[in-house]
Short mmCIF file of N, CA, C and O and ligand atoms in Angstrom, two decimals:
data_model
loop_
_atom_site.label_atom_id
_atom_site.label_comp_id
_atom_site.label_asym_id
_atom_site.label_seq_id
_atom_site.Cartn_x
_atom_site.Cartn_y
_atom_site.Cartn_z
N UNK A 20 24.35 -46.80 -67.00
CA UNK A 20 23.38 -47.22 -67.99
C UNK A 20 23.98 -47.01 -69.39
O UNK A 20 24.37 -45.90 -69.75
N UNK A 21 24.06 -48.08 -70.17
CA UNK A 21 24.69 -48.02 -71.49
C UNK A 21 23.82 -47.20 -72.45
O UNK A 21 22.59 -47.35 -72.47
N UNK A 22 24.46 -46.34 -73.23
CA UNK A 22 23.73 -45.52 -74.20
C UNK A 22 23.83 -46.11 -75.60
O UNK A 22 22.83 -46.31 -76.27
N UNK A 23 25.05 -46.35 -76.05
CA UNK A 23 25.25 -46.92 -77.38
C UNK A 23 26.73 -47.23 -77.59
O UNK A 23 27.58 -46.80 -76.79
N UNK A 24 27.00 -47.95 -78.66
CA UNK A 24 28.39 -48.19 -79.05
C UNK A 24 28.94 -46.94 -79.71
O UNK A 24 28.28 -46.36 -80.58
N UNK A 25 30.11 -46.51 -79.29
CA UNK A 25 30.71 -45.31 -79.87
C UNK A 25 30.91 -45.47 -81.38
O UNK A 25 30.77 -44.51 -82.14
N UNK A 26 31.16 -46.68 -81.81
CA UNK A 26 31.37 -46.94 -83.24
C UNK A 26 30.12 -46.68 -84.07
O UNK A 26 30.21 -46.53 -85.29
N UNK A 27 28.97 -46.59 -83.42
CA UNK A 27 27.72 -46.32 -84.15
C UNK A 27 27.54 -44.83 -84.45
O UNK A 27 26.58 -44.45 -85.12
N UNK A 28 28.45 -43.99 -83.92
CA UNK A 28 28.35 -42.55 -84.14
C UNK A 28 29.42 -42.14 -85.15
O UNK A 28 30.62 -42.24 -84.85
N UNK A 29 29.03 -41.68 -86.33
CA UNK A 29 30.04 -41.23 -87.29
C UNK A 29 30.81 -40.02 -86.77
O UNK A 29 30.26 -39.21 -86.01
N UNK A 30 32.05 -39.89 -87.19
CA UNK A 30 32.86 -38.73 -86.79
C UNK A 30 32.18 -37.44 -87.25
O UNK A 30 31.63 -37.38 -88.35
N UNK A 31 32.20 -36.43 -86.40
CA UNK A 31 31.58 -35.12 -86.67
C UNK A 31 30.09 -35.24 -86.98
O UNK A 31 29.54 -34.54 -87.83
N UNK A 32 29.46 -36.13 -86.25
CA UNK A 32 28.00 -36.32 -86.39
C UNK A 32 27.49 -36.77 -85.02
O UNK A 32 28.24 -36.81 -84.03
N UNK A 33 26.23 -37.09 -84.97
CA UNK A 33 25.60 -37.43 -83.69
C UNK A 33 24.52 -38.48 -83.90
O UNK A 33 23.95 -38.59 -84.99
N UNK A 34 24.23 -39.19 -82.83
CA UNK A 34 23.15 -40.17 -82.85
C UNK A 34 22.34 -40.03 -81.56
O UNK A 34 22.90 -39.75 -80.50
N UNK A 35 21.07 -40.25 -81.67
CA UNK A 35 20.19 -40.14 -80.51
C UNK A 35 19.87 -41.51 -79.94
O UNK A 35 19.94 -42.52 -80.64
N UNK A 36 19.51 -41.50 -78.67
CA UNK A 36 19.10 -42.74 -78.01
C UNK A 36 18.09 -42.40 -76.93
O UNK A 36 18.18 -41.36 -76.27
N UNK A 37 17.11 -43.27 -76.79
CA UNK A 37 16.11 -43.13 -75.72
C UNK A 37 16.33 -44.25 -74.73
O UNK A 37 16.43 -45.42 -75.12
N UNK A 38 16.44 -43.87 -73.45
CA UNK A 38 16.68 -44.85 -72.40
C UNK A 38 15.47 -44.88 -71.47
O UNK A 38 14.97 -43.83 -71.05
N UNK A 39 15.02 -46.08 -71.18
CA UNK A 39 13.89 -46.25 -70.26
C UNK A 39 14.36 -47.01 -69.03
O UNK A 39 15.13 -47.97 -69.14
N UNK A 40 13.89 -46.56 -67.87
CA UNK A 40 14.16 -47.26 -66.62
C UNK A 40 12.89 -47.16 -65.79
O UNK A 40 12.61 -46.13 -65.20
N UNK A 41 12.13 -48.22 -65.80
CA UNK A 41 10.82 -48.18 -65.15
C UNK A 41 9.94 -47.14 -65.83
O UNK A 41 9.79 -47.15 -67.05
N UNK A 42 9.43 -46.21 -65.06
CA UNK A 42 8.54 -45.18 -65.62
C UNK A 42 9.31 -44.03 -66.24
O UNK A 42 8.73 -43.20 -66.94
N UNK A 43 10.63 -43.98 -65.98
CA UNK A 43 11.43 -42.87 -66.53
C UNK A 43 11.83 -43.14 -67.97
O UNK A 43 12.23 -44.26 -68.31
N UNK A 44 11.76 -42.10 -68.79
CA UNK A 44 12.25 -42.20 -70.16
C UNK A 44 13.02 -40.91 -70.45
O UNK A 44 12.49 -39.81 -70.23
N UNK A 45 14.24 -41.04 -70.88
CA UNK A 45 15.06 -39.87 -71.17
C UNK A 45 15.73 -40.05 -72.52
O UNK A 45 16.10 -41.17 -72.90
N UNK A 46 15.92 -38.92 -73.21
CA UNK A 46 16.56 -38.94 -74.52
C UNK A 46 17.94 -38.28 -74.42
O UNK A 46 18.09 -37.26 -73.74
N UNK A 47 18.88 -38.85 -75.15
CA UNK A 47 20.25 -38.36 -75.15
C UNK A 47 20.75 -38.26 -76.59
O UNK A 47 20.23 -38.94 -77.48
N UNK A 48 21.75 -37.42 -76.76
CA UNK A 48 22.42 -37.35 -78.06
C UNK A 48 23.92 -37.51 -77.81
O UNK A 48 24.49 -36.83 -76.94
N UNK A 49 24.51 -38.46 -78.53
CA UNK A 49 25.95 -38.73 -78.41
C UNK A 49 26.63 -38.16 -79.65
O UNK A 49 26.26 -38.49 -80.78
N UNK A 50 27.61 -37.27 -79.41
CA UNK A 50 28.35 -36.63 -80.50
C UNK A 50 29.77 -37.14 -80.55
O UNK A 50 30.38 -37.39 -79.51
N UNK A 51 30.29 -37.25 -81.76
CA UNK A 51 31.74 -37.32 -81.96
C UNK A 51 32.08 -36.08 -82.76
O UNK A 51 31.64 -35.92 -83.90
N UNK A 52 32.84 -35.20 -82.12
CA UNK A 52 33.07 -33.90 -82.73
C UNK A 52 34.53 -33.51 -82.60
O UNK A 52 35.04 -33.36 -81.51
N UNK A 53 35.20 -33.41 -83.74
CA UNK A 53 36.61 -33.01 -83.77
C UNK A 53 37.45 -33.86 -82.81
O UNK A 53 38.29 -33.35 -82.07
N UNK A 54 37.18 -35.14 -82.80
CA UNK A 54 37.97 -36.07 -81.99
C UNK A 54 37.50 -36.23 -80.57
O UNK A 54 38.03 -37.06 -79.83
N UNK A 55 36.49 -35.46 -80.18
CA UNK A 55 35.98 -35.50 -78.81
C UNK A 55 34.62 -36.20 -78.80
O UNK A 55 33.84 -36.06 -79.75
N UNK A 56 34.36 -36.92 -77.74
CA UNK A 56 33.03 -37.50 -77.54
C UNK A 56 32.29 -36.67 -76.51
O UNK A 56 32.85 -36.30 -75.48
N UNK A 57 31.03 -36.36 -76.80
CA UNK A 57 30.22 -35.50 -75.94
C UNK A 57 28.83 -36.12 -75.85
O UNK A 57 28.31 -36.63 -76.86
N UNK A 58 28.24 -36.05 -74.68
CA UNK A 58 26.85 -36.50 -74.50
C UNK A 58 26.03 -35.34 -73.95
O UNK A 58 26.40 -34.72 -72.94
N UNK A 59 24.94 -35.04 -74.63
CA UNK A 59 23.98 -34.05 -74.14
C UNK A 59 22.63 -34.74 -73.94
O UNK A 59 22.32 -35.73 -74.62
N UNK A 60 21.84 -34.18 -73.05
CA UNK A 60 20.44 -34.59 -73.02
C UNK A 60 19.78 -34.04 -74.28
O UNK A 60 20.04 -32.89 -74.65
N UNK A 61 18.99 -34.84 -74.91
CA UNK A 61 18.33 -34.44 -76.16
C UNK A 61 17.08 -33.64 -75.79
O UNK A 61 15.95 -34.12 -75.90
N UNK A 62 17.35 -32.40 -75.36
CA UNK A 62 16.27 -31.55 -74.86
C UNK A 62 16.68 -30.10 -75.09
O UNK A 62 17.68 -29.62 -74.55
N UNK A 63 15.93 -29.40 -75.88
CA UNK A 63 16.25 -28.00 -76.15
C UNK A 63 15.98 -27.16 -74.90
O UNK A 63 14.92 -27.30 -74.28
N UNK A 64 16.90 -26.28 -74.51
CA UNK A 64 16.67 -25.47 -73.32
C UNK A 64 15.55 -24.45 -73.49
O UNK A 64 15.06 -23.90 -72.51
N UNK A 65 15.13 -24.24 -74.72
CA UNK A 65 14.07 -23.27 -74.97
C UNK A 65 12.72 -23.79 -74.51
O UNK A 65 12.08 -23.19 -73.65
N UNK A 66 12.29 -24.91 -75.05
CA UNK A 66 10.96 -25.41 -74.71
C UNK A 66 10.98 -26.87 -74.28
O UNK A 66 9.93 -27.46 -74.05
N UNK A 67 12.15 -27.44 -74.18
CA UNK A 67 12.26 -28.78 -73.63
C UNK A 67 11.94 -29.91 -74.59
O UNK A 67 11.89 -31.07 -74.19
N UNK A 68 11.75 -29.59 -75.87
CA UNK A 68 11.45 -30.65 -76.83
C UNK A 68 12.75 -31.32 -77.29
O UNK A 68 13.83 -30.73 -77.20
N UNK A 69 12.65 -32.54 -77.81
CA UNK A 69 13.85 -33.15 -78.41
C UNK A 69 14.36 -32.28 -79.56
O UNK A 69 13.59 -31.59 -80.23
N UNK A 70 15.65 -32.33 -79.80
CA UNK A 70 16.26 -31.48 -80.82
C UNK A 70 15.93 -31.96 -82.23
O UNK A 70 15.79 -31.14 -83.15
N UNK A 71 15.82 -33.26 -82.40
CA UNK A 71 15.67 -33.81 -83.76
C UNK A 71 14.21 -34.13 -84.08
O UNK A 71 13.54 -34.82 -83.33
N UNK A 72 13.74 -33.63 -85.21
CA UNK A 72 12.44 -34.05 -85.75
C UNK A 72 12.63 -35.36 -86.48
O UNK A 72 11.88 -36.29 -86.33
N UNK A 73 13.64 -35.37 -87.32
CA UNK A 73 13.99 -36.60 -88.04
C UNK A 73 15.02 -37.31 -87.16
O UNK A 73 16.02 -36.70 -86.77
N UNK A 74 14.77 -38.56 -86.81
CA UNK A 74 15.70 -39.26 -85.92
C UNK A 74 17.15 -39.16 -86.40
O UNK A 74 17.43 -39.35 -87.59
N UNK A 75 18.03 -38.81 -85.49
CA UNK A 75 19.48 -38.73 -85.72
C UNK A 75 19.89 -37.57 -86.62
O UNK A 75 21.07 -37.47 -86.99
N UNK A 76 18.98 -36.68 -86.94
CA UNK A 76 19.35 -35.49 -87.73
C UNK A 76 19.50 -34.34 -86.74
O UNK A 76 18.55 -33.61 -86.46
N UNK A 77 20.74 -34.17 -86.23
CA UNK A 77 20.99 -33.17 -85.20
C UNK A 77 21.71 -31.94 -85.73
O UNK A 77 21.70 -30.90 -85.09
N UNK A 78 22.38 -32.07 -86.87
CA UNK A 78 23.18 -30.96 -87.37
C UNK A 78 22.43 -30.18 -88.44
O UNK A 78 21.60 -30.73 -89.17
N UNK A 79 22.76 -28.89 -88.52
CA UNK A 79 22.17 -28.05 -89.55
C UNK A 79 22.82 -28.39 -90.90
O UNK A 79 23.70 -29.23 -90.99
N UNK A 80 22.36 -27.70 -91.95
CA UNK A 80 22.86 -28.03 -93.30
C UNK A 80 24.35 -27.79 -93.44
O UNK A 80 25.01 -28.43 -94.24
N UNK A 81 24.87 -26.83 -92.68
CA UNK A 81 26.31 -26.55 -92.78
C UNK A 81 27.14 -27.65 -92.14
O UNK A 81 28.33 -27.78 -92.40
N UNK A 82 26.51 -28.43 -91.25
CA UNK A 82 27.24 -29.46 -90.52
C UNK A 82 28.08 -28.90 -89.40
O UNK A 82 28.84 -29.63 -88.76
N UNK A 83 27.93 -27.60 -89.12
CA UNK A 83 28.77 -26.95 -88.10
C UNK A 83 28.06 -26.76 -86.77
O UNK A 83 28.72 -26.55 -85.75
N UNK A 84 26.74 -26.83 -86.76
CA UNK A 84 26.00 -26.53 -85.53
C UNK A 84 24.90 -27.56 -85.30
O UNK A 84 24.24 -28.02 -86.25
N UNK A 85 24.69 -27.87 -84.03
CA UNK A 85 23.51 -28.65 -83.65
C UNK A 85 22.30 -27.73 -83.81
O UNK A 85 22.38 -26.53 -83.52
N UNK A 86 21.22 -28.31 -84.24
CA UNK A 86 20.06 -27.54 -84.64
C UNK A 86 18.83 -28.07 -83.93
O UNK A 86 18.61 -29.28 -83.89
N UNK A 87 18.05 -27.18 -83.35
CA UNK A 87 16.75 -27.60 -82.78
C UNK A 87 15.70 -27.44 -83.87
O UNK A 87 15.43 -26.33 -84.32
N UNK A 88 15.11 -28.55 -84.26
CA UNK A 88 14.16 -28.53 -85.38
C UNK A 88 12.87 -27.80 -85.03
O UNK A 88 12.14 -27.40 -85.93
N UNK A 89 12.57 -27.62 -83.75
CA UNK A 89 11.27 -27.06 -83.39
C UNK A 89 11.17 -25.58 -83.72
O UNK A 89 10.20 -25.14 -84.34
N UNK A 90 12.15 -24.78 -83.31
CA UNK A 90 12.11 -23.34 -83.60
C UNK A 90 13.42 -22.83 -84.15
O UNK A 90 13.66 -21.62 -84.17
N UNK A 91 14.32 -23.69 -84.52
CA UNK A 91 15.50 -23.27 -85.26
C UNK A 91 16.68 -22.77 -84.47
O UNK A 91 17.54 -22.07 -85.03
N UNK A 92 16.79 -23.11 -83.20
CA UNK A 92 17.97 -22.68 -82.43
C UNK A 92 19.22 -23.43 -82.92
O UNK A 92 19.14 -24.59 -83.31
N UNK A 93 20.36 -22.74 -82.88
CA UNK A 93 21.64 -23.34 -83.25
C UNK A 93 22.56 -23.37 -82.05
O UNK A 93 22.67 -22.38 -81.31
N UNK A 94 23.25 -24.48 -81.87
CA UNK A 94 24.12 -24.69 -80.72
C UNK A 94 25.52 -25.09 -81.18
O UNK A 94 25.65 -25.88 -82.13
N UNK A 95 26.53 -24.57 -80.49
CA UNK A 95 27.90 -25.01 -80.75
C UNK A 95 28.04 -26.46 -80.32
O UNK A 95 27.69 -26.79 -79.17
N UNK A 96 28.55 -27.34 -81.18
CA UNK A 96 28.64 -28.75 -80.81
C UNK A 96 29.52 -28.99 -79.58
O UNK A 96 29.21 -29.85 -78.76
N UNK A 97 30.62 -28.25 -79.47
CA UNK A 97 31.57 -28.57 -78.40
C UNK A 97 31.19 -27.99 -77.05
O UNK A 97 31.58 -28.51 -76.01
N UNK A 98 30.42 -26.91 -77.03
CA UNK A 98 30.04 -26.29 -75.76
C UNK A 98 28.56 -26.45 -75.44
O UNK A 98 28.15 -26.29 -74.29
N UNK A 99 27.74 -26.68 -76.46
CA UNK A 99 26.29 -26.73 -76.27
C UNK A 99 25.66 -25.36 -76.15
O UNK A 99 24.45 -25.24 -75.93
N UNK A 100 26.45 -24.31 -76.35
CA UNK A 100 25.94 -22.94 -76.22
C UNK A 100 25.04 -22.59 -77.40
O UNK A 100 25.42 -22.78 -78.56
N UNK A 101 23.88 -22.03 -77.10
CA UNK A 101 22.98 -21.56 -78.16
C UNK A 101 23.49 -20.21 -78.66
O UNK A 101 23.62 -19.26 -77.88
N UNK A 102 23.75 -20.14 -79.97
CA UNK A 102 24.29 -18.91 -80.54
C UNK A 102 23.31 -18.24 -81.50
O UNK A 102 23.59 -17.16 -82.01
N UNK A 103 22.17 -18.88 -81.73
CA UNK A 103 21.16 -18.28 -82.60
C UNK A 103 19.81 -18.92 -82.30
O UNK A 103 19.74 -20.11 -81.99
N UNK A 104 18.76 -18.12 -82.36
CA UNK A 104 17.43 -18.65 -82.10
C UNK A 104 16.86 -18.09 -80.81
O UNK A 104 17.41 -17.16 -80.23
N UNK A 105 15.76 -18.68 -80.35
CA UNK A 105 15.04 -18.10 -79.21
C UNK A 105 15.69 -18.30 -77.85
O UNK A 105 15.23 -17.72 -76.87
N UNK A 106 16.75 -19.11 -77.77
CA UNK A 106 17.35 -19.36 -76.45
C UNK A 106 18.84 -19.01 -76.45
O UNK A 106 19.64 -19.70 -75.80
N UNK A 107 19.22 -17.95 -77.15
CA UNK A 107 20.63 -17.52 -77.21
C UNK A 107 21.18 -17.37 -75.78
O UNK A 107 20.54 -16.76 -74.93
N UNK A 108 22.35 -17.96 -75.56
CA UNK A 108 22.99 -17.88 -74.26
C UNK A 108 22.70 -19.07 -73.37
O UNK A 108 23.44 -19.31 -72.41
N UNK A 109 21.64 -19.81 -73.66
CA UNK A 109 21.37 -21.04 -72.91
C UNK A 109 22.29 -22.14 -73.43
O UNK A 109 22.86 -22.03 -74.53
N UNK A 110 22.42 -23.20 -72.67
CA UNK A 110 23.29 -24.30 -73.10
C UNK A 110 22.56 -25.63 -72.99
O UNK A 110 21.68 -25.81 -72.13
N UNK A 111 22.94 -26.54 -73.87
CA UNK A 111 22.44 -27.91 -73.76
C UNK A 111 22.98 -28.53 -72.49
O UNK A 111 24.07 -28.18 -72.01
N UNK A 112 22.25 -29.47 -71.95
CA UNK A 112 22.60 -30.12 -70.69
C UNK A 112 23.60 -31.25 -70.96
O UNK A 112 23.25 -32.29 -71.50
N UNK A 113 24.86 -30.98 -70.58
CA UNK A 113 25.94 -31.92 -70.87
C UNK A 113 25.97 -33.02 -69.80
O UNK A 113 25.85 -32.72 -68.61
N UNK A 114 26.19 -34.23 -70.21
CA UNK A 114 26.12 -35.38 -69.30
C UNK A 114 27.51 -35.96 -69.04
O UNK A 114 28.37 -35.96 -69.92
N UNK A 115 27.66 -36.51 -67.83
CA UNK A 115 28.86 -37.27 -67.51
C UNK A 115 28.69 -38.68 -68.08
O UNK A 115 27.60 -39.26 -68.03
N UNK A 116 29.79 -39.20 -68.61
CA UNK A 116 29.72 -40.53 -69.20
C UNK A 116 31.10 -41.17 -69.17
O UNK A 116 32.10 -40.48 -68.92
N UNK A 117 31.14 -42.45 -69.41
CA UNK A 117 32.39 -43.16 -69.59
C UNK A 117 32.32 -43.91 -70.92
O UNK A 117 31.23 -44.14 -71.45
N UNK A 118 33.48 -44.28 -71.43
CA UNK A 118 33.54 -45.17 -72.59
C UNK A 118 34.42 -46.35 -72.20
O UNK A 118 35.61 -46.18 -71.93
N UNK A 119 33.83 -47.51 -72.11
CA UNK A 119 34.55 -48.74 -71.78
C UNK A 119 34.25 -49.78 -72.85
O UNK A 119 33.08 -50.03 -73.16
N UNK A 120 35.32 -50.35 -73.37
CA UNK A 120 35.16 -51.36 -74.45
C UNK A 120 34.27 -50.84 -75.56
O UNK A 120 33.47 -51.59 -76.13
N UNK A 121 34.38 -49.54 -75.84
CA UNK A 121 33.65 -48.96 -76.96
C UNK A 121 32.19 -48.65 -76.68
O UNK A 121 31.47 -48.22 -77.58
N UNK A 122 31.75 -48.83 -75.44
CA UNK A 122 30.35 -48.57 -75.09
C UNK A 122 30.27 -47.26 -74.29
O UNK A 122 30.94 -47.10 -73.26
N UNK A 123 29.46 -46.34 -74.77
CA UNK A 123 29.23 -45.07 -74.07
C UNK A 123 28.19 -45.32 -72.99
O UNK A 123 27.07 -45.77 -73.28
N UNK A 124 28.58 -45.04 -71.75
CA UNK A 124 27.71 -45.33 -70.61
C UNK A 124 27.48 -44.07 -69.79
O UNK A 124 28.43 -43.36 -69.45
N UNK A 125 26.23 -43.79 -69.49
CA UNK A 125 25.88 -42.63 -68.68
C UNK A 125 26.45 -42.80 -67.28
O UNK A 125 26.31 -43.85 -66.67
N UNK A 126 27.09 -41.74 -66.76
CA UNK A 126 27.70 -41.82 -65.42
C UNK A 126 27.02 -40.83 -64.48
O UNK A 126 27.67 -40.16 -63.67
N UNK A 127 25.72 -40.71 -64.60
CA UNK A 127 24.93 -39.86 -63.73
C UNK A 127 23.51 -40.41 -63.72
O UNK A 127 23.15 -41.21 -64.58
N UNK A 128 22.70 -39.97 -62.75
CA UNK A 128 21.33 -40.48 -62.71
C UNK A 128 20.57 -40.17 -64.00
O UNK A 128 20.81 -39.15 -64.64
N UNK A 129 19.66 -41.09 -64.35
CA UNK A 129 18.88 -40.92 -65.56
C UNK A 129 18.06 -39.64 -65.49
O UNK A 129 17.92 -38.93 -66.43
S1 LIG B 209 12.31 -25.85 -78.61
FE1 LIG B 209 14.28 -25.62 -79.48
S2 LIG B 209 14.30 -23.65 -80.34
FE2 LIG B 209 12.33 -23.89 -79.50
#
């Protein structure tokens, strides 16, 4: 299932996407971070809410950490590990994906 064009994600930033398949709806966040592409489910491990209040605003003010807008958890972009906030030690759910012809495609069930 195609998520988005990799070119739509600025380097060292992230973009969100919502995918629907019948009754299922899932949110994802695609990161380009230090030359690496990473896909996480857009779901905080603390309470399960999407990370971004403002669409596509996933990073904190420093630009160094992914931020959960709901209660302020901070996550390492490259590992998804929560290093501050109510879910320290939990990790974002990392997804398998492929990139073909510049399109990031989910390589696991929705
Ligand atoms: S839901 Fe993310 S820190 Fe609470």
